[in-house]
Coordinates of C-alpha atoms in Angstrom, one line a residue:
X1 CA 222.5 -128.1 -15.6
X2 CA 219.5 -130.0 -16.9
X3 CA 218.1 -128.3 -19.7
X4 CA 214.8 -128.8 -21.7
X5 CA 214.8 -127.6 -25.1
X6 CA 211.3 -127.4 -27.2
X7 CA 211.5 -126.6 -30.6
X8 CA 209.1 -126.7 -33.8
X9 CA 211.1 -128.9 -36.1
X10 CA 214.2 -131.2 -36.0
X11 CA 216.5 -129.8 -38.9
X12 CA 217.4 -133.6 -40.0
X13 CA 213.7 -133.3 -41.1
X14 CA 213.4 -129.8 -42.8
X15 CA 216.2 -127.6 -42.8
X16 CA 215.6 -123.8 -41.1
X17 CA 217.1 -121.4 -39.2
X18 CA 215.6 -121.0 -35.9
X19 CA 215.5 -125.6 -35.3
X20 CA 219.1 -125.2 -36.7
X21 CA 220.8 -122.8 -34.4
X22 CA 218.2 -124.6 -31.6
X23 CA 219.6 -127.8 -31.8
X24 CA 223.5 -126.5 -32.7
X25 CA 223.1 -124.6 -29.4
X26 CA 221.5 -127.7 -27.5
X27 CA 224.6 -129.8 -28.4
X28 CA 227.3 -127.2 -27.9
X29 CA 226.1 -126.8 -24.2
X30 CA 225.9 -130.8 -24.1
X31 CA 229.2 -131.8 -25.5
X32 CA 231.3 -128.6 -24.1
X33 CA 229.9 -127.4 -21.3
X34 CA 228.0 -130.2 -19.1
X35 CA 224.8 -129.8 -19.5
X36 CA 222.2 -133.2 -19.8
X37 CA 218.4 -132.7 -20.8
X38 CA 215.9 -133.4 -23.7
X39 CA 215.6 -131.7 -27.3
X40 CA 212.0 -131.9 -28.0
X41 CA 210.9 -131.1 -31.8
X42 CA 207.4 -130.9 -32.7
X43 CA 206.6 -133.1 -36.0
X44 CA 203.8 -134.0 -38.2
X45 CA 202.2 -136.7 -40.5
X46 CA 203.8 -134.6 -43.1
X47 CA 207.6 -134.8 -42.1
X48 CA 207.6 -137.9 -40.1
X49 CA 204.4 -140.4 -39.8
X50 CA 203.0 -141.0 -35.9
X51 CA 204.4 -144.6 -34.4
X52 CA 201.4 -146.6 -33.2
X53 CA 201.0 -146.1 -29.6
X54 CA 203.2 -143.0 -28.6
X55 CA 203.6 -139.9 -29.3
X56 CA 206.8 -139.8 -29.1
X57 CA 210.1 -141.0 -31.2
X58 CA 213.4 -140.8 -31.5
X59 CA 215.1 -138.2 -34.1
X60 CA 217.9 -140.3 -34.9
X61 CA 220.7 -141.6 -33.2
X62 CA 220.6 -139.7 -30.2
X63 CA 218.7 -140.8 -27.2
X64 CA 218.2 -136.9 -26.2
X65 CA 216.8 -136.0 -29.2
X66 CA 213.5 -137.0 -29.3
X67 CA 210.4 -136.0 -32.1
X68 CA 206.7 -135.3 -30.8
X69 CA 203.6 -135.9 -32.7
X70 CA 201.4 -133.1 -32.2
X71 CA 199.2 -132.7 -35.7
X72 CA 196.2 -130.4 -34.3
X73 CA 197.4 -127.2 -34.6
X74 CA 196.0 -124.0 -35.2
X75 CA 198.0 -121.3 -37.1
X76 CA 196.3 -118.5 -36.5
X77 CA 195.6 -118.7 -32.6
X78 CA 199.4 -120.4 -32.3
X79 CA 197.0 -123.1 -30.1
X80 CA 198.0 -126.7 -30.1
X81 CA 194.5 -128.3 -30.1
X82 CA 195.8 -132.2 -29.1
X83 CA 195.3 -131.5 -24.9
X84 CA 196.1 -135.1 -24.4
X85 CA 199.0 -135.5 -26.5
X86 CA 200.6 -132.6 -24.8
X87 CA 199.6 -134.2 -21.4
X88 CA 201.4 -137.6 -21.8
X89 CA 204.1 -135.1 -22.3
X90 CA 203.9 -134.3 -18.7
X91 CA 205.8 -137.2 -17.1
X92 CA 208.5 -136.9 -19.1
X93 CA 209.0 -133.2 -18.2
X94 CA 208.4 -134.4 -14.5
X95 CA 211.5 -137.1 -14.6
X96 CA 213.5 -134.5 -16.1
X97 CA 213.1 -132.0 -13.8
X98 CA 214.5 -129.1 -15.9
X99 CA 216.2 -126.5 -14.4
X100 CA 215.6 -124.0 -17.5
X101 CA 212.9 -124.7 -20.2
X102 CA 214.2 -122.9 -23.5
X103 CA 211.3 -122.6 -25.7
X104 CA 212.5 -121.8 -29.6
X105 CA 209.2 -121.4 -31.2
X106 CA 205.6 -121.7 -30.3
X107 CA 204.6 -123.2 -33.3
X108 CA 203.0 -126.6 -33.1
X109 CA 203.5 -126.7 -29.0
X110 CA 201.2 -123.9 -29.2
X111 CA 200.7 -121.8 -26.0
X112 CA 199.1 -125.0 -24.4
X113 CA 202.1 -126.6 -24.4
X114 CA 203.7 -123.3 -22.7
X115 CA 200.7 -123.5 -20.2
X116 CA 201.9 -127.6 -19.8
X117 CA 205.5 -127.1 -18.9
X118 CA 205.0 -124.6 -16.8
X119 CA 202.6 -126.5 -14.4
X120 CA 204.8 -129.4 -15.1
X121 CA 208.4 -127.5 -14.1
X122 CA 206.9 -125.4 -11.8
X123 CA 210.3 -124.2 -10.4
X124 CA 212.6 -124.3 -13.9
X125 CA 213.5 -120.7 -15.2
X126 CA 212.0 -120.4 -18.5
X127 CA 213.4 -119.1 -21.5
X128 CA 212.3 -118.2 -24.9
X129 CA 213.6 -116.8 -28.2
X130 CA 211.7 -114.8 -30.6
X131 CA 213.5 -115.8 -33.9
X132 CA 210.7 -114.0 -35.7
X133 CA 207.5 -112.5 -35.7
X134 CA 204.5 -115.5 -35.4
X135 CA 203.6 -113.9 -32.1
X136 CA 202.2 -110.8 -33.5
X137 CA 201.8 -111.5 -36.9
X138 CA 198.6 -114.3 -37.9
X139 CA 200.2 -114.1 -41.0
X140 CA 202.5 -116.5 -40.8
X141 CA 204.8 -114.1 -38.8
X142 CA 206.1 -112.5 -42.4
X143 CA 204.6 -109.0 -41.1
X144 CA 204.0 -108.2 -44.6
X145 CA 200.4 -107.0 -46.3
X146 CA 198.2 -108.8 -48.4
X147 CA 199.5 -107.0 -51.3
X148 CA 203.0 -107.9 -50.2
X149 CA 204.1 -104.6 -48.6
X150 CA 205.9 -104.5 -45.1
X151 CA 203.7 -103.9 -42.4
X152 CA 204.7 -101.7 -39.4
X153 CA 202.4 -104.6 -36.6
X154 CA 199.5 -105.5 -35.7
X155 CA 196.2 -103.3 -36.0
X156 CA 192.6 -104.8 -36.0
X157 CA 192.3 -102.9 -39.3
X158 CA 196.0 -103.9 -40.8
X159 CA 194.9 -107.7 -39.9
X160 CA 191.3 -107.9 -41.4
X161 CA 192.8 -107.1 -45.1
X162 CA 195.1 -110.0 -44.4
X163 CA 192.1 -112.2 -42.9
X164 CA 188.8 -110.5 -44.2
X165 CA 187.1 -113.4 -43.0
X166 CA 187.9 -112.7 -39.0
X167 CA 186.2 -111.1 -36.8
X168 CA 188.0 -107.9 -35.5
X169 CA 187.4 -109.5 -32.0
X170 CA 189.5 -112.4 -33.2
X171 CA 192.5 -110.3 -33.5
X172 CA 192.2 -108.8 -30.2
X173 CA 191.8 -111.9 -28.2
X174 CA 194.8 -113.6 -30.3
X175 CA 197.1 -110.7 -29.5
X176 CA 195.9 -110.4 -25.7
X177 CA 196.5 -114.5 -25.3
X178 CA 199.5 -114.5 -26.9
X179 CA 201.3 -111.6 -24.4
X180 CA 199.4 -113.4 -21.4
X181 CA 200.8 -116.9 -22.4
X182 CA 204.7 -115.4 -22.9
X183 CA 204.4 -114.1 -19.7
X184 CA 205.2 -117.4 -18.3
X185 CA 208.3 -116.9 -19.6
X186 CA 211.5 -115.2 -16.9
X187 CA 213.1 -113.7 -19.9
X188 CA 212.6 -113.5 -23.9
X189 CA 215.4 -113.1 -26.4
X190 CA 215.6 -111.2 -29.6
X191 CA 218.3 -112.0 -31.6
X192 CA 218.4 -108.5 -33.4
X193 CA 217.2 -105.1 -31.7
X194 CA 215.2 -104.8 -35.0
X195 CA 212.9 -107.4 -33.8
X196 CA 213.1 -106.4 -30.2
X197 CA 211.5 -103.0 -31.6
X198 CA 208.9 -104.8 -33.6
X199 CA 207.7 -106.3 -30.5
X200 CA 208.1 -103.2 -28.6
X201 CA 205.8 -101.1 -30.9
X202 CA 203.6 -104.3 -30.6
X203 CA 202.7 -103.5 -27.1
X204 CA 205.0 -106.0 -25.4
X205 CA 207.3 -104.9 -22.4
X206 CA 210.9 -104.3 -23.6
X207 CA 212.3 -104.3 -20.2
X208 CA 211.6 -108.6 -20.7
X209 CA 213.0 -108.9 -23.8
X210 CA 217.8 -109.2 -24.3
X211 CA 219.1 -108.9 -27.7
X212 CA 221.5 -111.8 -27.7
X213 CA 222.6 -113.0 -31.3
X214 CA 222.5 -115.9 -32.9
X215 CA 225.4 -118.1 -34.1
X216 CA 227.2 -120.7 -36.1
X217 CA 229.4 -123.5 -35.8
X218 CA 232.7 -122.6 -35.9
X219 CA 234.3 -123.9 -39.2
X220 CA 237.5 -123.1 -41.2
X221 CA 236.9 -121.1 -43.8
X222 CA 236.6 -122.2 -47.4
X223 CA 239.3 -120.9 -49.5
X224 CA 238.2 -118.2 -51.7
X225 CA 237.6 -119.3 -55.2
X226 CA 241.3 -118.9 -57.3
X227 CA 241.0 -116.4 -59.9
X228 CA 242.5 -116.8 -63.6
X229 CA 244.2 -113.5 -64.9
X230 CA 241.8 -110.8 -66.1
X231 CA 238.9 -112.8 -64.0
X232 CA 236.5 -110.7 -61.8
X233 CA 234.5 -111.4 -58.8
X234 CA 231.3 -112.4 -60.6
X235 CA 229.7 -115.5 -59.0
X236 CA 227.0 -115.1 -56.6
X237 CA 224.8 -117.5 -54.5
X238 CA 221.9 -117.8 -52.8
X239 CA 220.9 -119.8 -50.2
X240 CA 217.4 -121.2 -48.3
X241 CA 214.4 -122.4 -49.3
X242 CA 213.6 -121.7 -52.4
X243 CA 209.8 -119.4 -52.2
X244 CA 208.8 -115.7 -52.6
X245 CA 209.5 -114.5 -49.2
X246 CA 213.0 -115.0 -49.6
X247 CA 212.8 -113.1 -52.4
X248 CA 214.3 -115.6 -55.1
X249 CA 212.3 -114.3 -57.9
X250 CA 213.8 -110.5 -57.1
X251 CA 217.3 -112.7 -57.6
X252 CA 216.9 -114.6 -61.0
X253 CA 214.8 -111.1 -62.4
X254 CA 218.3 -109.1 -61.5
X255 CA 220.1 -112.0 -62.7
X256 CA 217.9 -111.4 -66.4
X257 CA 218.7 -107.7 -66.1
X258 CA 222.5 -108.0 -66.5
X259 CA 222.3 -111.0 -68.9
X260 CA 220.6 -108.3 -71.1
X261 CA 223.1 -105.7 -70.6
X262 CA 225.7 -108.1 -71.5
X263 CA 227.5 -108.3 -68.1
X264 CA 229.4 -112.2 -67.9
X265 CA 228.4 -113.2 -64.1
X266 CA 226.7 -116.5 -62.4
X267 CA 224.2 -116.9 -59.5
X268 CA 223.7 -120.3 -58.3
X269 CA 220.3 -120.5 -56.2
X270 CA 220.6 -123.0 -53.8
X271 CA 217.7 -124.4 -51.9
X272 CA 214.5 -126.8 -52.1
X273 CA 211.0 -125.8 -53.3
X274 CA 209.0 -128.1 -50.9
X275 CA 205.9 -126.9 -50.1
X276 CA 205.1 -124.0 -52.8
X277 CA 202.1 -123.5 -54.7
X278 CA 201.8 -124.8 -58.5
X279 CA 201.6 -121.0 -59.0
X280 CA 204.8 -120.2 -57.7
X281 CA 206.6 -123.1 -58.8
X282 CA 205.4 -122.2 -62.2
X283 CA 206.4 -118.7 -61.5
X284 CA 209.8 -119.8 -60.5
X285 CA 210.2 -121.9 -63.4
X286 CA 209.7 -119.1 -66.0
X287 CA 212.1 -116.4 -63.7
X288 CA 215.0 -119.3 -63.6
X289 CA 214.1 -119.5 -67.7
X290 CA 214.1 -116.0 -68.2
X291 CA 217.7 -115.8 -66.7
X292 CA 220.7 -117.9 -68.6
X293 CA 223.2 -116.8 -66.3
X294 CA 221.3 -118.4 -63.3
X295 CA 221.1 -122.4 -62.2
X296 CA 219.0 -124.1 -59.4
X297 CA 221.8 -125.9 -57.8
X298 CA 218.8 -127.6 -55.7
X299 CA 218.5 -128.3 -51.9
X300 CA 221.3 -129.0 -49.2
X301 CA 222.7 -130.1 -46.2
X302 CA 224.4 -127.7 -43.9
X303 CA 227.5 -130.3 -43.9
X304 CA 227.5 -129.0 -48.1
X305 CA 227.4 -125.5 -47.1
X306 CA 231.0 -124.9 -47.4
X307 CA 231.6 -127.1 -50.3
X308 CA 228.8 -124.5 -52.3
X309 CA 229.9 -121.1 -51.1
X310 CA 233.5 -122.4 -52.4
X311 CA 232.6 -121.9 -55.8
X312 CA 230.8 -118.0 -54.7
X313 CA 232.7 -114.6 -54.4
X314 CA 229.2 -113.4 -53.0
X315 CA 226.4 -114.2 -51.0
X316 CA 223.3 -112.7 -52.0
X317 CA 220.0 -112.0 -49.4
X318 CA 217.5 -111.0 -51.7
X319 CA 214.5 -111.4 -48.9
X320 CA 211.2 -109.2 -49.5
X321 CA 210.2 -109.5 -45.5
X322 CA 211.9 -108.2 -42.5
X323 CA 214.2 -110.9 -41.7
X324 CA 214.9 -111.0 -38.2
X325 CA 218.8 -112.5 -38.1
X326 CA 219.3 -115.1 -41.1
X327 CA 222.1 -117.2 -40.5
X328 CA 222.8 -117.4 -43.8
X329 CA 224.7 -114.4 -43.3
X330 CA 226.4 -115.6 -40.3
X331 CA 227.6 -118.1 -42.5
X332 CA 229.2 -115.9 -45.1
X333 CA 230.6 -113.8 -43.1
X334 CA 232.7 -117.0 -41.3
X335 CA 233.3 -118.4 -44.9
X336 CA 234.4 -114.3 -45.3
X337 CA 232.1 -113.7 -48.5
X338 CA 230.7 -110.3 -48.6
X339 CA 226.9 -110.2 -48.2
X340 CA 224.1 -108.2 -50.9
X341 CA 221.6 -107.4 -48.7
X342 CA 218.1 -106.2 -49.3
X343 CA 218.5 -102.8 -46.6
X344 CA 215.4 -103.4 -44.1
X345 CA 215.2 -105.8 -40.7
X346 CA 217.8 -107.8 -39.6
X347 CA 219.8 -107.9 -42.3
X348 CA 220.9 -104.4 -42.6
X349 CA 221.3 -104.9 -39.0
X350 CA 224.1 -107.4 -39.7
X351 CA 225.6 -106.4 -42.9
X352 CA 226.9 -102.7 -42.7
X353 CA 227.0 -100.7 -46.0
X354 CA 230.1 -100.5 -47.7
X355 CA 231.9 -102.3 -44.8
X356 CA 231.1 -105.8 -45.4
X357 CA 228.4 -105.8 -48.0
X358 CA 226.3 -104.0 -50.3
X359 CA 222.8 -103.2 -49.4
X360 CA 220.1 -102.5 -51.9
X361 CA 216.1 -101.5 -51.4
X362 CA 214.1 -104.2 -50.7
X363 CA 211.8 -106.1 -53.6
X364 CA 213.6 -103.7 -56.5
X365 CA 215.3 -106.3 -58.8
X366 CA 216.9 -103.8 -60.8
X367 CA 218.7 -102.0 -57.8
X368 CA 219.8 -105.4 -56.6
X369 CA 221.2 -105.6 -60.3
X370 CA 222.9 -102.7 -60.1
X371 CA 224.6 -103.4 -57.0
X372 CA 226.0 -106.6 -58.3
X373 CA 226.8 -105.0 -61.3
X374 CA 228.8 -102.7 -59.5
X375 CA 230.1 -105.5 -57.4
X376 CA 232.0 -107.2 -60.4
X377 CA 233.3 -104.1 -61.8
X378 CA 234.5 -102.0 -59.4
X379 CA 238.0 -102.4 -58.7
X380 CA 239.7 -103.7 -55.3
X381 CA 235.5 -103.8 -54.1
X382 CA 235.3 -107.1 -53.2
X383 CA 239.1 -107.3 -51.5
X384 CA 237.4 -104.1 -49.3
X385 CA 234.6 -105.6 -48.2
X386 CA 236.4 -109.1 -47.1
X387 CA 238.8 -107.0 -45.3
X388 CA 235.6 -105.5 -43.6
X389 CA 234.1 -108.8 -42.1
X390 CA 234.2 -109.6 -38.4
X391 CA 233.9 -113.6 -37.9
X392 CA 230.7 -114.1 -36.6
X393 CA 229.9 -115.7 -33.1
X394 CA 230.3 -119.4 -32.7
X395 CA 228.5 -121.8 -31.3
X396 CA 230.6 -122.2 -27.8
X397 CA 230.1 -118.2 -27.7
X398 CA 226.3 -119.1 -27.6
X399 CA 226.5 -121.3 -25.3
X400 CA 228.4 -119.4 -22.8
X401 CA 226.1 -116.3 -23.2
X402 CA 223.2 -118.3 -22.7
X403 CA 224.3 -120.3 -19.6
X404 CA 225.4 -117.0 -18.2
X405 CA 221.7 -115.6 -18.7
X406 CA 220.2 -119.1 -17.6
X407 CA 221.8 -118.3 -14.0
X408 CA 221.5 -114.7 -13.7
X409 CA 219.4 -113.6 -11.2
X410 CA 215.7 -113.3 -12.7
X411 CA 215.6 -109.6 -12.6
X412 CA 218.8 -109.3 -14.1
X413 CA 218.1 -111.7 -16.9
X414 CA 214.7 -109.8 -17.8

């Protein structure tokens, strides 16, 4: 099968969720199950500078991973404003002659570049997966107010706090090009029914949308960490970027609350802080001060992830935002660390209460510092919820539920 897949970001570049589970799913259906084609990641000045005279580069050592240039994009119309960059694109689509186009984010491609493949792939089956919530949310996809409170969707009103310099038109027209563009599309994918229901109650036709999860490579497990006698389970983690959606600051401020109430524990945060604001850096600075029991352990590699979450007895999701499927928590649970969860979106989707993990409300530092409180000292806890996990799906699982929806009939796939 020749595949095309089209993604915003190579993770050798800047490390993320939806480009990492992309490209682990592009290779697993290369190397294990057949399949030739093209990984496409959009790029720009800022991650990788433009060669002279192309577009195009390679991403590293692989000649089917290739980077594209594409610098004129608008974020709030998801519109890729470089029409002739996209269109020296369209040879190279032509000699590959796709069978299936799997699209894994519109950002930077831009619904031009939807509009490009389709007229240059006329006959592929096209794919895409939502792995969050840019196509109805202008605000960055985080679905989340100005003031930093959830927000059920899209409403002309809802948006204009968010952007009071839009016109209400604006809103309208983004939401009615986005649906018309996606419509290209045979079938879309939600990795959790939580965002499958966000874009139901968006105005977007279910009966196109498959929940199919996401996945991670499949890896031994790390040894848990070897406990001296009258230890507890006390260390916690954190891992992603480092910046306010993902809720670090609600981490280290829980992390200050039990320091004061004199209860012996680490958290490790690990993750970069490219791309925040002085303000938040500043911010972060003073939280990570304010907590003695908590270290920056600083950005990583996935190839390090196992090596950190050795030295955890918990994995901690402290995200303000309705996260659609992290796989951070994929990765815990194959590593078989119990997950603290904030309890909204994916997350409580994927962790289950008292089975597996802990959940506490979402943004309230002092409930997540309860429940970790009550993690370290509450006997035979822990040994529970390990008992609990399921491993998670693996990569080859993926694959073979993708290529089995890649050749299902077209009403059966939608």
């Amino acid at each position: 099968m020749r595949l095309l897949f089209v993604a915003h970001n190579h993770p050798s570049l800047q490390p993320g969720g939806s480009e990492a589970f992309a490209l682990g799913l592009f290779r697993a259906l290369r190397d294990r199950h057949g399949a030739t084609g093209l990984f496409l990641a959009g790029v720009t000045d800022a991650l990788r500078p433009r060669r002279p005279g192309t577009i195009v580069q390679p991403a590293g050592e692989a000649e089917d991973e290739l980077l594209v240039s594409l610098d004129r994009f608008d974020r709030f119309y998801l519109s890729q404003q470089d029409i002739y960059g996209l269109a020296a694109l369209t040879p190279l689509v032509r000699r590959l002659d796709p069978e299936v186009i799997h699209l894994h984010h519109p950002l930077l491609f831009g619904m031009e570049g939807v509009d490009m493949l389709r007229r240059a792939a006329p006959r592929a089956r096209m794919v895409a997966t939502l792995h969050d919530y840019f196509a109805i949310c202008p605000r960055e996809g985080q679905l989340l107010t100005a003031e930093g409170a959830l927000c059920p969707g899209p409403a002309p009103d809802r948006c204009r706090r968010c952007f009071p310099d839009r016109a209400p038109l604006e809103f309208g027209l983004r939401n009615l090009a986005l649906r018309d563009a996606f419509r290209a599309f045979d079938t879309l994918i939600a990795p959790s029914r939580f965002l499958r229901e966000r874009f139901v109650a968006a105005g977007w036709d279910g009966s196109r949308i498959v929940v199919m999860p996401n996945a991670v490579p499949a890896t031994a497990p790390v040894p848990h960490r070897a406990l001296s006698k009258g230890e507890r389970r006390d260390r916690f983690a954190v891992f992603g970027n480092v910046n306010r959606f993902k809720g670090t600051l609600v981490a280290l401020r829980a992390s200050a609350r039990l320091s004061t109430q004199g209860v012996a524990h680490g958290l490790a945060v690990h993750g970069g802080t490219a791309w925040q604001t002085d303000a938040f850096l500043a911010e972060f600075a003073a939280a990570l001060a304010a907590a003695p029991a908590a270290r920056h352990a600083g950005t990583y590699v996935p190839a390090e992830m196992a090596a950190r979450i050795a030295a955890a007895d918990w994995v901690v999701i402290p995200s303000i935002w309705w996260e659609n499927a992290p796989l951070v928590i994929l990765e815990a649970f194959r590593h078989r660390r119990p997950v603290i969860c904030s309890a909204a979106g994916g997350m409580a989707e994927l962790v289950t209460d008292g089975v597996d993990g802990l959940h506490f409300p979402l943004g309230d530092a002092e409930a997540l510092a309860a429940a970790m409180r009550r993690a370290i000292e509450t006997p035979r806890l822990w040994a529970r919820l390990v008992a609990g996990i399921r491993p998670p799906p693996d990569m080859d699982d993926a694959a073979r539920a993708h290529l089995g929806l890649y050749r299902a009939p077209a009403a059966l796939a939608a």
